[in-house]
Coordinates of C-alpha atoms and ligand atoms in Angstrom, one line a residue:
F1 CA -42.6 -97.9 -15.0
G2 CA -41.1 -99.7 -12.0
L3 CA -37.4 -99.0 -11.7
F4 CA -36.9 -96.6 -14.6
T5 CA -38.4 -93.5 -16.1
L6 CA -39.4 -93.2 -19.8
D7 CA -37.5 -90.3 -21.4
P8 CA -37.7 -90.3 -25.2
G9 CA -34.9 -88.3 -26.8
F10 CA -33.2 -88.3 -23.4
R11 CA -34.4 -84.7 -22.8
S12 CA -33.9 -85.0 -19.1
T13 CA -31.5 -87.9 -18.6
G14 CA -27.9 -87.3 -17.6
S15 CA -25.9 -90.2 -19.0
C16 CA -22.5 -89.6 -17.5
R17 CA -20.2 -87.3 -15.4
S18 CA -17.8 -85.3 -17.5
T19 CA -15.1 -82.6 -16.9
I20 CA -14.7 -81.8 -20.6
T21 CA -17.4 -79.4 -21.8
F22 CA -19.9 -77.1 -20.0
I23 CA -22.9 -75.6 -21.7
D24 CA -25.3 -73.1 -20.2
G25 CA -28.0 -73.2 -22.9
D26 CA -30.1 -70.3 -21.3
K27 CA -27.2 -67.9 -21.2
G28 CA -25.5 -69.1 -24.5
V29 CA -22.3 -70.2 -22.7
L30 CA -19.9 -72.9 -23.9
L31 CA -16.7 -73.8 -22.0
H32 CA -14.0 -76.4 -22.7
R33 CA -12.2 -77.4 -19.6
G34 CA -13.4 -74.1 -18.2
Y35 CA -12.2 -71.9 -21.1
P36 CA -14.9 -69.9 -23.0
I37 CA -15.2 -70.9 -26.7
E38 CA -14.9 -67.2 -27.8
Q39 CA -11.4 -67.0 -26.2
L40 CA -10.3 -70.3 -27.7
A41 CA -11.6 -69.3 -31.1
A42 CA -9.8 -65.9 -30.9
K43 CA -6.5 -66.9 -29.3
S44 CA -5.9 -70.6 -29.5
S45 CA -5.2 -73.1 -32.3
F46 CA -7.1 -76.3 -33.1
L47 CA -4.2 -78.5 -32.1
E48 CA -3.9 -76.7 -28.8
V49 CA -7.6 -77.2 -28.2
C50 CA -7.1 -80.9 -29.0
Y51 CA -4.4 -81.0 -26.3
L52 CA -6.7 -79.2 -23.9
L53 CA -9.7 -81.6 -24.5
L54 CA -7.5 -84.7 -24.1
N55 CA -5.3 -83.6 -21.3
E56 CA -7.5 -81.3 -19.1
K57 CA -5.1 -78.3 -19.3
L58 CA -3.5 -75.9 -21.8
P59 CA 0.0 -77.1 -22.7
T60 CA 3.3 -75.5 -22.0
K61 CA 5.4 -74.8 -25.0
A62 CA 7.4 -78.0 -24.5
E63 CA 4.2 -80.0 -24.0
F64 CA 2.7 -78.5 -27.1
D65 CA 5.8 -79.2 -29.3
D66 CA 5.8 -82.8 -28.1
F67 CA 2.1 -83.2 -28.9
D68 CA 2.5 -81.6 -32.3
D69 CA 5.3 -84.0 -33.0
K70 CA 3.2 -87.0 -32.0
I71 CA 0.3 -85.9 -34.2
T72 CA 2.4 -85.2 -37.2
H73 CA 4.1 -88.5 -36.8
H74 CA 0.8 -90.2 -37.6
T75 CA -0.7 -88.1 -40.4
M76 CA -0.1 -90.7 -43.2
V77 CA -2.5 -93.6 -43.7
H78 CA -1.4 -97.1 -44.7
E79 CA -1.2 -97.5 -48.5
Q80 CA -3.5 -100.5 -48.2
L81 CA -6.1 -98.3 -46.5
L82 CA -6.1 -96.0 -49.5
R83 CA -7.2 -99.0 -51.6
F84 CA -10.4 -99.1 -49.6
F85 CA -11.6 -96.1 -51.5
A86 CA -11.6 -97.9 -54.8
G87 CA -14.4 -100.1 -53.4
Y88 CA -16.8 -97.2 -53.3
R89 CA -18.9 -96.0 -56.3
R90 CA -17.3 -92.9 -57.8
D91 CA -20.3 -90.8 -56.7
A92 CA -20.3 -92.1 -53.1
H93 CA -21.2 -89.5 -50.5
P94 CA -18.0 -88.7 -48.7
M95 CA -19.7 -89.4 -45.3
A96 CA -20.4 -93.0 -46.5
I97 CA -16.7 -93.3 -47.2
M98 CA -15.8 -91.8 -43.8
V99 CA -18.0 -94.3 -41.9
G100 CA -16.4 -97.2 -43.6
V101 CA -12.7 -96.1 -43.8
V102 CA -12.5 -94.8 -40.2
G103 CA -14.0 -98.1 -39.0
A104 CA -11.5 -100.0 -41.1
L105 CA -8.6 -98.3 -39.2
S106 CA -9.2 -100.9 -36.4
A107 CA -8.0 -103.5 -38.9
F108 CA -4.6 -101.7 -39.2
Y109 CA -3.7 -101.2 -35.5
H110 CA -3.9 -104.5 -33.7
D111 CA -0.7 -103.3 -32.0
A112 CA -2.6 -100.9 -29.8
L113 CA -6.2 -102.1 -29.3
D114 CA -5.9 -103.1 -25.7
I115 CA -8.0 -100.3 -24.3
S116 CA -7.1 -101.1 -20.7
D117 CA -3.5 -100.0 -21.5
P118 CA -3.2 -96.2 -21.2
K119 CA -0.4 -96.1 -23.8
H120 CA -2.7 -97.9 -26.3
R121 CA -5.4 -95.5 -25.5
E122 CA -3.1 -92.5 -26.1
I123 CA -1.7 -93.8 -29.4
S124 CA -5.1 -94.6 -30.7
A125 CA -6.3 -91.1 -29.8
H126 CA -3.3 -89.6 -31.6
R127 CA -3.8 -91.8 -34.6
L128 CA -7.4 -90.8 -35.0
I129 CA -6.8 -87.0 -34.6
A130 CA -3.8 -87.2 -37.0
K131 CA -5.4 -89.4 -39.7
I132 CA -8.9 -88.0 -39.9
P133 CA -7.9 -85.0 -42.1
T134 CA -6.0 -87.3 -44.4
I135 CA -9.0 -89.6 -44.8
A136 CA -11.4 -86.6 -45.1
A137 CA -9.3 -85.1 -47.9
C138 CA -9.0 -88.4 -49.7
S139 CA -12.8 -88.8 -49.6
Y140 CA -13.0 -85.5 -51.4
K141 CA -10.3 -86.4 -53.9
Y142 CA -11.9 -89.8 -54.6
H143 CA -15.3 -88.2 -55.3
Y144 CA -13.7 -85.8 -57.9
G145 CA -11.4 -88.4 -59.4
Q146 CA -8.3 -86.5 -58.5
P147 CA -5.1 -88.1 -57.1
F148 CA -4.7 -88.2 -53.4
V149 CA -2.3 -85.6 -51.9
Y150 CA -0.1 -86.8 -49.1
P151 CA 0.1 -84.9 -45.8
N152 CA 2.7 -82.2 -45.4
N153 CA 4.0 -82.2 -41.8
K154 CA 5.6 -78.7 -42.1
M155 CA 2.1 -77.2 -42.4
S156 CA -0.3 -76.5 -39.6
Y157 CA -3.2 -78.9 -39.0
A158 CA -5.7 -76.7 -40.9
E159 CA -3.4 -75.7 -43.7
N160 CA -2.4 -79.3 -44.3
F161 CA -6.1 -80.3 -44.6
L162 CA -6.7 -77.5 -47.1
N163 CA -3.6 -78.5 -49.0
M164 CA -4.5 -82.2 -49.2
T165 CA -8.0 -81.2 -50.3
F166 CA -7.4 -78.5 -52.9
R167 CA -3.8 -79.0 -54.3
T168 CA -3.5 -80.8 -57.6
P169 CA -0.2 -82.0 -59.1
C170 CA -0.5 -79.7 -62.1
D171 CA -0.5 -76.5 -60.0
D172 CA 3.0 -75.8 -58.7
D173 CA 2.1 -72.3 -57.6
F174 CA -0.7 -73.5 -55.4
K175 CA -0.9 -71.4 -52.2
I176 CA -3.6 -71.1 -49.5
D177 CA -4.6 -67.7 -48.3
P178 CA -3.7 -67.5 -44.6
R179 CA -7.1 -65.9 -43.9
L180 CA -8.7 -69.2 -45.1
V181 CA -6.4 -71.2 -43.0
S182 CA -7.4 -69.1 -40.0
A183 CA -11.1 -69.5 -40.8
M184 CA -10.6 -73.3 -41.2
D185 CA -8.9 -73.5 -37.8
K186 CA -11.7 -71.5 -36.2
I187 CA -14.3 -73.9 -37.7
F188 CA -12.4 -76.8 -36.3
I189 CA -12.2 -75.2 -32.8
L190 CA -15.9 -74.4 -32.8
H191 CA -16.9 -78.0 -33.7
A192 CA -14.3 -79.7 -31.4
D193 CA -16.7 -80.9 -28.7
H194 CA -20.3 -80.3 -27.5
E195 CA -20.9 -82.6 -24.6
Q196 CA -23.5 -85.4 -24.9
N197 CA -25.0 -84.7 -28.3
A198 CA -26.3 -87.6 -30.4
S199 CA -23.0 -88.6 -32.0
T200 CA -21.0 -88.2 -28.8
S201 CA -23.5 -90.3 -26.9
T202 CA -23.3 -92.8 -29.7
V203 CA -19.5 -93.0 -29.4
R204 CA -19.8 -93.5 -25.6
L205 CA -22.5 -96.1 -26.0
A206 CA -20.6 -98.1 -28.6
G207 CA -17.4 -97.7 -26.6
S208 CA -19.1 -98.7 -23.3
S209 CA -19.1 -102.3 -24.6
R210 CA -15.3 -101.9 -24.8
A211 CA -15.3 -101.9 -28.6
N212 CA -12.1 -100.3 -29.9
P213 CA -12.0 -96.5 -30.4
F214 CA -11.9 -96.6 -34.2
A215 CA -15.2 -98.6 -34.2
A216 CA -16.7 -96.3 -31.7
V217 CA -15.8 -93.2 -33.6
S218 CA -17.1 -94.7 -36.8
A219 CA -20.5 -95.2 -35.0
G220 CA -20.3 -91.5 -34.1
I221 CA -19.7 -90.5 -37.7
S222 CA -22.9 -92.4 -38.7
A223 CA -24.9 -90.6 -36.0
L224 CA -23.5 -87.2 -37.1
W225 CA -24.6 -87.7 -40.7
G226 CA -28.3 -86.9 -40.2
P227 CA -29.8 -83.5 -41.1
A228 CA -31.0 -82.9 -37.5
H229 CA -27.4 -83.1 -36.3
G230 CA -24.2 -82.6 -38.4
G231 CA -26.0 -82.6 -41.7
A232 CA -27.7 -79.4 -40.9
N233 CA -25.2 -77.0 -42.5
E234 CA -25.7 -78.9 -45.8
A235 CA -29.4 -78.4 -45.3
V236 CA -29.0 -74.7 -44.5
L237 CA -27.2 -74.1 -47.8
K238 CA -29.8 -76.0 -49.7
M239 CA -32.6 -74.0 -48.0
L240 CA -30.9 -70.6 -48.7
G241 CA -30.5 -71.7 -52.4
E242 CA -34.2 -72.6 -52.5
I243 CA -35.3 -69.3 -51.0
G244 CA -33.2 -67.7 -53.7
S245 CA -33.9 -64.0 -52.9
V246 CA -34.5 -61.8 -50.0
E247 CA -38.1 -61.1 -51.3
R248 CA -39.0 -64.8 -50.7
I249 CA -37.9 -65.0 -47.1
D250 CA -41.4 -64.2 -45.6
E251 CA -42.8 -67.2 -47.5
Y252 CA -40.3 -69.6 -45.9
I253 CA -40.8 -68.0 -42.4
A254 CA -44.5 -68.7 -42.8
K255 CA -43.9 -72.3 -43.8
A256 CA -41.6 -72.8 -40.7
K257 CA -44.4 -71.4 -38.5
D258 CA -47.2 -73.5 -40.0
P259 CA -48.0 -76.4 -37.7
N260 CA -49.3 -78.4 -40.7
D261 CA -46.0 -78.0 -42.6
P262 CA -43.1 -80.2 -41.6
F263 CA -40.6 -77.6 -42.9
R264 CA -38.2 -76.2 -40.4
L265 CA -35.8 -73.3 -40.7
M266 CA -32.5 -75.1 -41.0
G267 CA -29.7 -73.8 -38.8
F268 CA -32.3 -72.6 -36.2
G269 CA -33.1 -74.1 -32.8
H270 CA -31.1 -76.3 -30.5
R271 CA -31.9 -78.9 -27.9
V272 CA -29.7 -77.2 -25.3
Y273 CA -29.3 -73.5 -26.4
K274 CA -32.3 -71.5 -25.7
N275 CA -30.3 -68.4 -26.5
Y276 CA -27.9 -67.4 -29.3
D277 CA -25.5 -70.3 -29.9
P278 CA -22.1 -68.7 -29.0
R279 CA -20.4 -70.6 -31.9
A280 CA -22.8 -69.0 -34.4
A281 CA -21.8 -65.6 -33.1
V282 CA -18.1 -66.3 -33.8
L283 CA -18.8 -67.8 -37.2
K284 CA -20.9 -64.8 -38.3
G285 CA -17.8 -62.6 -38.0
A286 CA -15.6 -65.3 -39.6
C287 CA -18.1 -65.5 -42.5
Q288 CA -17.6 -61.9 -43.4
E289 CA -13.7 -62.3 -43.3
V290 CA -13.8 -65.3 -45.6
L291 CA -16.2 -63.7 -48.1
D292 CA -13.8 -60.7 -48.2
A293 CA -10.8 -63.0 -48.6
V294 CA -12.3 -64.8 -51.6
G295 CA -13.8 -61.7 -53.1
K296 CA -17.4 -62.8 -52.6
H297 CA -18.6 -60.1 -50.1
D298 CA -21.7 -59.6 -52.2
E299 CA -22.5 -63.3 -52.0
P300 CA -26.4 -63.4 -52.3
L301 CA -26.7 -66.4 -50.0
F302 CA -25.0 -64.5 -47.2
K303 CA -27.4 -61.6 -47.8
I304 CA -30.3 -63.9 -47.6
A305 CA -28.9 -65.5 -44.4
M306 CA -28.4 -62.1 -42.7
K307 CA -31.9 -60.9 -43.6
L308 CA -33.5 -64.3 -42.6
E309 CA -31.7 -64.1 -39.2
E310 CA -32.9 -60.5 -38.7
I311 CA -36.6 -61.4 -39.5
A312 CA -36.6 -64.6 -37.4
L313 CA -35.0 -63.0 -34.4
N314 CA -37.8 -60.4 -34.4
D315 CA -40.7 -62.9 -35.0
D316 CA -43.0 -63.9 -32.1
Y317 CA -43.0 -67.6 -33.1
F318 CA -39.2 -67.8 -33.0
I319 CA -39.0 -65.6 -29.9
S320 CA -41.6 -67.7 -28.0
K321 CA -40.0 -71.0 -28.9
K322 CA -36.5 -69.6 -28.2
L323 CA -35.2 -70.5 -31.6
F324 CA -31.9 -68.8 -32.4
P325 CA -29.3 -69.5 -35.1
N326 CA -27.1 -72.4 -34.3
V327 CA -23.5 -73.2 -35.4
D328 CA -24.7 -74.6 -38.7
F329 CA -26.4 -71.4 -39.8
Y330 CA -23.1 -69.7 -40.9
S331 CA -20.7 -72.6 -41.3
G332 CA -22.2 -73.8 -44.6
I333 CA -21.8 -70.3 -46.2
I334 CA -18.2 -70.1 -45.1
L335 CA -17.3 -73.6 -46.3
S336 CA -19.0 -73.0 -49.6
A337 CA -17.1 -69.8 -50.1
M338 CA -13.9 -71.6 -49.4
G339 CA -14.7 -74.0 -52.3
F340 CA -16.0 -77.0 -50.4
P341 CA -19.0 -78.8 -52.1
T342 CA -22.0 -79.2 -49.7
N343 CA -21.4 -83.0 -49.3
M344 CA -18.1 -82.2 -47.6
F345 CA -19.7 -80.1 -44.8
T346 CA -20.5 -82.9 -42.5
V347 CA -17.2 -84.5 -43.2
I348 CA -15.5 -81.4 -41.9
F349 CA -17.7 -81.5 -38.8
A350 CA -16.7 -85.1 -38.3
L351 CA -13.0 -84.2 -38.7
A352 CA -13.2 -81.5 -36.1
R353 CA -15.4 -83.5 -33.7
T354 CA -13.1 -86.5 -33.7
V355 CA -11.0 -85.0 -30.8
G356 CA -14.2 -84.5 -28.8
W357 CA -15.4 -88.1 -29.4
V358 CA -12.0 -89.4 -28.5
S359 CA -11.7 -87.3 -25.4
Q360 CA -15.2 -88.4 -24.2
W361 CA -14.4 -92.0 -25.0
K362 CA -11.2 -91.8 -23.0
E363 CA -12.9 -90.2 -20.1
M364 CA -15.5 -92.9 -20.0
I365 CA -13.0 -95.8 -20.3
E366 CA -10.9 -94.2 -17.5
E367 CA -13.9 -93.8 -15.1
E368 CA -13.9 -96.2 -12.2
G369 CA -16.7 -98.8 -12.4
Q370 CA -17.5 -97.9 -16.0
A371 CA -20.6 -99.9 -17.0
I372 CA -22.0 -100.9 -20.4
G373 CA -24.7 -98.5 -21.6
R374 CA -28.0 -100.3 -21.6
P375 CA -31.2 -98.2 -21.6
R376 CA -34.5 -99.8 -20.9
Q377 CA -37.7 -99.5 -22.8
L378 CA -41.5 -99.4 -22.3
Y379 CA -42.8 -102.4 -24.1
M380 CA -46.0 -101.7 -26.1
G381 CA -46.3 -104.9 -28.1
A382 CA -48.4 -108.0 -27.9
P383 CA -48.7 -109.9 -24.6
Q384 CA -47.3 -113.5 -24.4
R385 CA -49.0 -115.8 -26.9
D386 CA -48.3 -119.3 -28.3
Y387 CA -46.7 -120.1 -31.6
V388 CA -49.2 -121.1 -34.4
P389 CA -48.0 -123.3 -37.3
M390 CA -48.2 -121.5 -40.7
D391 CA -51.0 -123.7 -42.1
Q392 CA -53.2 -122.8 -39.1
R393 CA -52.8 -119.0 -39.3
G394 CA -55.8 -117.0 -40.4
Ligands
CMC401 N1 -37.9 -74.1 -37.4 C1 -39.2 -74.0 -37.1 N2 -39.7 -74.5 -35.9 C2 -38.8 -75.2 -35.1 C3 -37.4 -75.3 -35.5 C4 -37.0 -74.8 -36.7 N3 -35.7 -74.9 -37.0 N4 -36.8 -76.0 -34.5 C5 -37.8 -76.3 -33.6 N5 -39.0 -75.8 -34.0 C6 -40.2 -75.9 -33.2 C7 -40.8 -77.3 -33.3 O1 -41.7 -77.4 -34.4 C8 -41.5 -77.4 -32.0 O2 -42.7 -76.7 -32.1 P1 -44.0 -77.2 -31.2 O3 -43.7 -77.0 -29.8 O4 -45.1 -76.3 -31.7 O5 -44.2 -78.7 -31.6 C9 -40.6 -76.6 -31.0 O6 -39.9 -75.7 -31.8 C10 -39.6 -77.5 -30.3 O7 -38.9 -78.3 -31.3 P2 -38.3 -79.7 -30.9 O8 -38.1 -80.5 -32.2 O9 -39.1 -80.4 -29.9 O10 -36.9 -79.3 -30.3 P3 -35.7 -80.2 -30.1 O11 -34.9 -79.7 -29.0 O12 -36.0 -81.7 -30.1 O13 -34.9 -80.0 -31.5 C11 -33.4 -79.4 -33.2 C12 -33.7 -79.3 -31.7 C13 -32.0 -78.8 -33.5 C14 -33.5 -80.8 -33.8 C15 -34.5 -78.5 -34.0 O14 -34.5 -77.2 -33.5 C16 -34.3 -78.6 -35.5 O15 -34.8 -79.5 -36.2 N6 -33.6 -77.5 -36.1 C17 -33.3 -77.5 -37.5 C18 -32.1 -78.4 -37.8 C19 -30.8 -77.9 -37.3 O16 -30.5 -76.7 -37.5 N7 -30.0 -78.7 -36.6 C20 -28.7 -78.4 -36.1 C21 -28.6 -78.5 -34.7 S1 -27.2 -77.7 -34.0 C22 -25.8 -78.7 -34.6 C23 -25.7 -80.0 -33.9 O17 -25.7 -80.0 -32.6 O18 -25.5 -81.0 -34.6

């Protein structure tokens, strides 16, 4: 095609240079700034991972305290922004709310939208990371008709999010089990970044026009929403519910293998991982811990998931196509056990991925000679022809 190659789905097109995240899909390896995801999930905290993604290194104690201060300084959202929620139908999908409200942040921060100024870039990054849990929790509260809960800066990032989501004014004794806080933090870490996936590429493309970061991240949230991307854990839970019992698994495995049936096993397969997704391995362990914490260790959906995984991993179709469980396979079960409705799953993914989007946006903007993203196409339409007035058209 002359000067370019056609690559639908960008299967073999590298779109940028990056120093943030490394994936070896054949070996099932995921590194952030060189650190294995398993070590970060076991030993770090989400806020520390945020610092790492943004700043290329793990923080010293003083650097971390300063970062923590800066983030907590921005956790509240403007009261006028809260009024945006009232414009949505009561039953609006929380992702629809997220797309609109996060985009609307740009209208509140004209003081720091000069993206050529490093200080403006930094404060926008902090604002996004700090405010996204508040907005996510408000989208939940709005959906259920409950009053918004303001952020509590004495709590950790994950605990604060759970508190804003589940606390109600009539429950003075409300406390969150530390095991759930730890699982929430792990889920955030595991979703923090994943190099050039559809939503991150969308953020980079939108940002490449030098649109402000709030607008670019709002575009990323839209791209994340689909069931082939962030919406998959919602789809996994729906699928497990439809399967309903261990006895019916074979029927669904057969459907997934049938070339004439569009059904796919949700939570299986990945564009890059052709091995076990390392994030799914961490979540499988966390899933058992959460089910124990909430007293649901006999959760039938978990039993179906375990059996489904075992059958698929030993099935020739899945082996030959290198289809393994991905991060979404277990995250839905954990979130559901924690009390989140399915329509909040992708919101939580968006919350956690915001730091990845912002880090990738910042890296792109700071790259020398950064160009606007502008893919080409292979035109398949009509050749040049002359306009025919309406009364002469056949
Ligand atoms: N169940 C059954 N067959 C599958 C599945 C599945 N989950 N995934 C892929 N295949 C088959 C597919 O039918 C195709 O077969 P054939 O070669 O005979 O046409 C082959 O495997 C390759 O599939 P593909 O769609 O070309 O692969 P892809 O790399 O474009 O798709 C995927 C990756 C994640 C979109 C796909 O595996 C899928 O739809 N999985 C289910 C949805 C899901 O779990 N998505 C979450 C992705 S991970 C989280 C994230 O990054 O957002």
